[in-house]
């Protein structure tokens, strides 16, 4: 039985065509995957279905009746809800307040605290996360925990159609497994799920059918069982992709280390960390969410203060007890945050400002910003990274997630950083864009630069890195050549140490 039908849906944003006649059918009790490159129109489509945008043209039917919501609230009333790629929560409010926002239970005009507490308890029970409590503020939670709260908030709503836009991008594997259980339960109860993901292994595990979007058009649709990965990838990018990871000959120079740290401690998140990375080397750091990887990166970049530790960067010693990001940037250290929207980019500013802000000297003249130089430099990185932007003046928030990530990477390239700390550099990025980012990383190390790659995606670590270390409950293992690791040994190491205090939930992956 068809629950949702789309025919000829179009959407433009000025001269940009986001959707160009898309059609789609969603069956009752089925999981339908929506895949495609960043900028293909996937998020635009689900936002139209959720009531954030209205289509310019086309027909939409929900349970056989015309459907054209003009707000999230109207879509919710019709039984359609959306889990966004980035958590849509109020950071200054508590978990309970966010879970109840817009649907607060009341009695005689007063907030019914007993019913609210019961609702919150049931919602949080969907995932087993004791550290996510009703009274904790959202800004005290890690990215992964915020995503859990957002998922719980949406799944607690009564709905017939659940739209999921990259819901696992910030989750660790155990939470992904639990989400998939919940999706199967939704389908078994007769509800329908439209699921967006860049991970084909996820799509194959959870979905029954698939629609591929490319350049705003549906180019392939049908049962997943009838399509192999190569066919899906070719439909997504418009060409065959033979090698996801670039071939590399460089394994790092054994000369003086580009970056070296000793006895770094930043309790409770980092208990012990020592590492050494050479010019022309990619050193990977694996680990579960909450293991301390991001805290380690933030200390190295000078965003947080370490209790103890020494760092040597470019032959100069730095005190890790003195947070000084400006000095780190001047010394050639670049940092790509996992929190792209919160701190990785200035979303309200144009692409040009975001790409050049950490190296204004390269585009200035006599102390004044040279807009022509800025424009030219930005166009260069747009071309090299294949950013889908209409111009350097386009506002970053209007770009797709993957193109935003390319802008953030372009900033480090313009900065000409000699050592790059990349925290989840391909999170929320499509396969075609991943290939381009991987090639850019490989080109960096071939030119003698160094990359510290933090990732939750093991194929990425095994496909790119020369050496690999594992973070486990605040302790960093000895780095060994990738050939000496297996996915099983990485997981075994990640689970091998005793847990930290309950305060660890403040840290992300």
mmCIF file of N, CA and C in Angstrom, residues 69 128 131 355 399 434:
data_model
loop_
_atom_site.group_PDB
_atom_site.id
_atom_site.type_symbol
_atom_site.label_atom_id
_atom_site.label_comp_id
_atom_site.label_asym_id
_atom_site.label_seq_id
_atom_site.Cartn_x
_atom_site.Cartn_y
_atom_site.Cartn_z
ATOM 1 N N UNK A 69 2.384 20.465 3.416
ATOM 2 C CA UNK A 69 2.459 21.144 4.723
ATOM 3 C C UNK A 69 3.219 22.459 4.614
ATOM 4 N N UNK A 128 19.935 3.149 25.763
ATOM 5 C CA UNK A 128 20.482 2.923 27.103
ATOM 6 C C UNK A 128 21.693 3.834 27.319
ATOM 7 N N UNK A 131 24.013 8.365 31.256
ATOM 8 C CA UNK A 131 24.587 9.702 31.449
ATOM 9 C C UNK A 131 23.705 10.808 30.868
ATOM 10 N N UNK A 355 36.898 30.369 4.169
ATOM 11 C CA UNK A 355 38.093 29.706 3.648
ATOM 12 C C UNK A 355 39.379 30.465 3.968
ATOM 13 N N UNK A 399 24.820 25.917 1.748
ATOM 14 C CA UNK A 399 25.443 24.770 1.090
ATOM 15 C C UNK A 399 24.990 23.475 1.748
ATOM 16 N N UNK A 434 33.840 12.108 -0.665
ATOM 17 C CA UNK A 434 34.871 11.426 0.114
ATOM 18 C C UNK A 434 36.106 11.166 -0.736
#
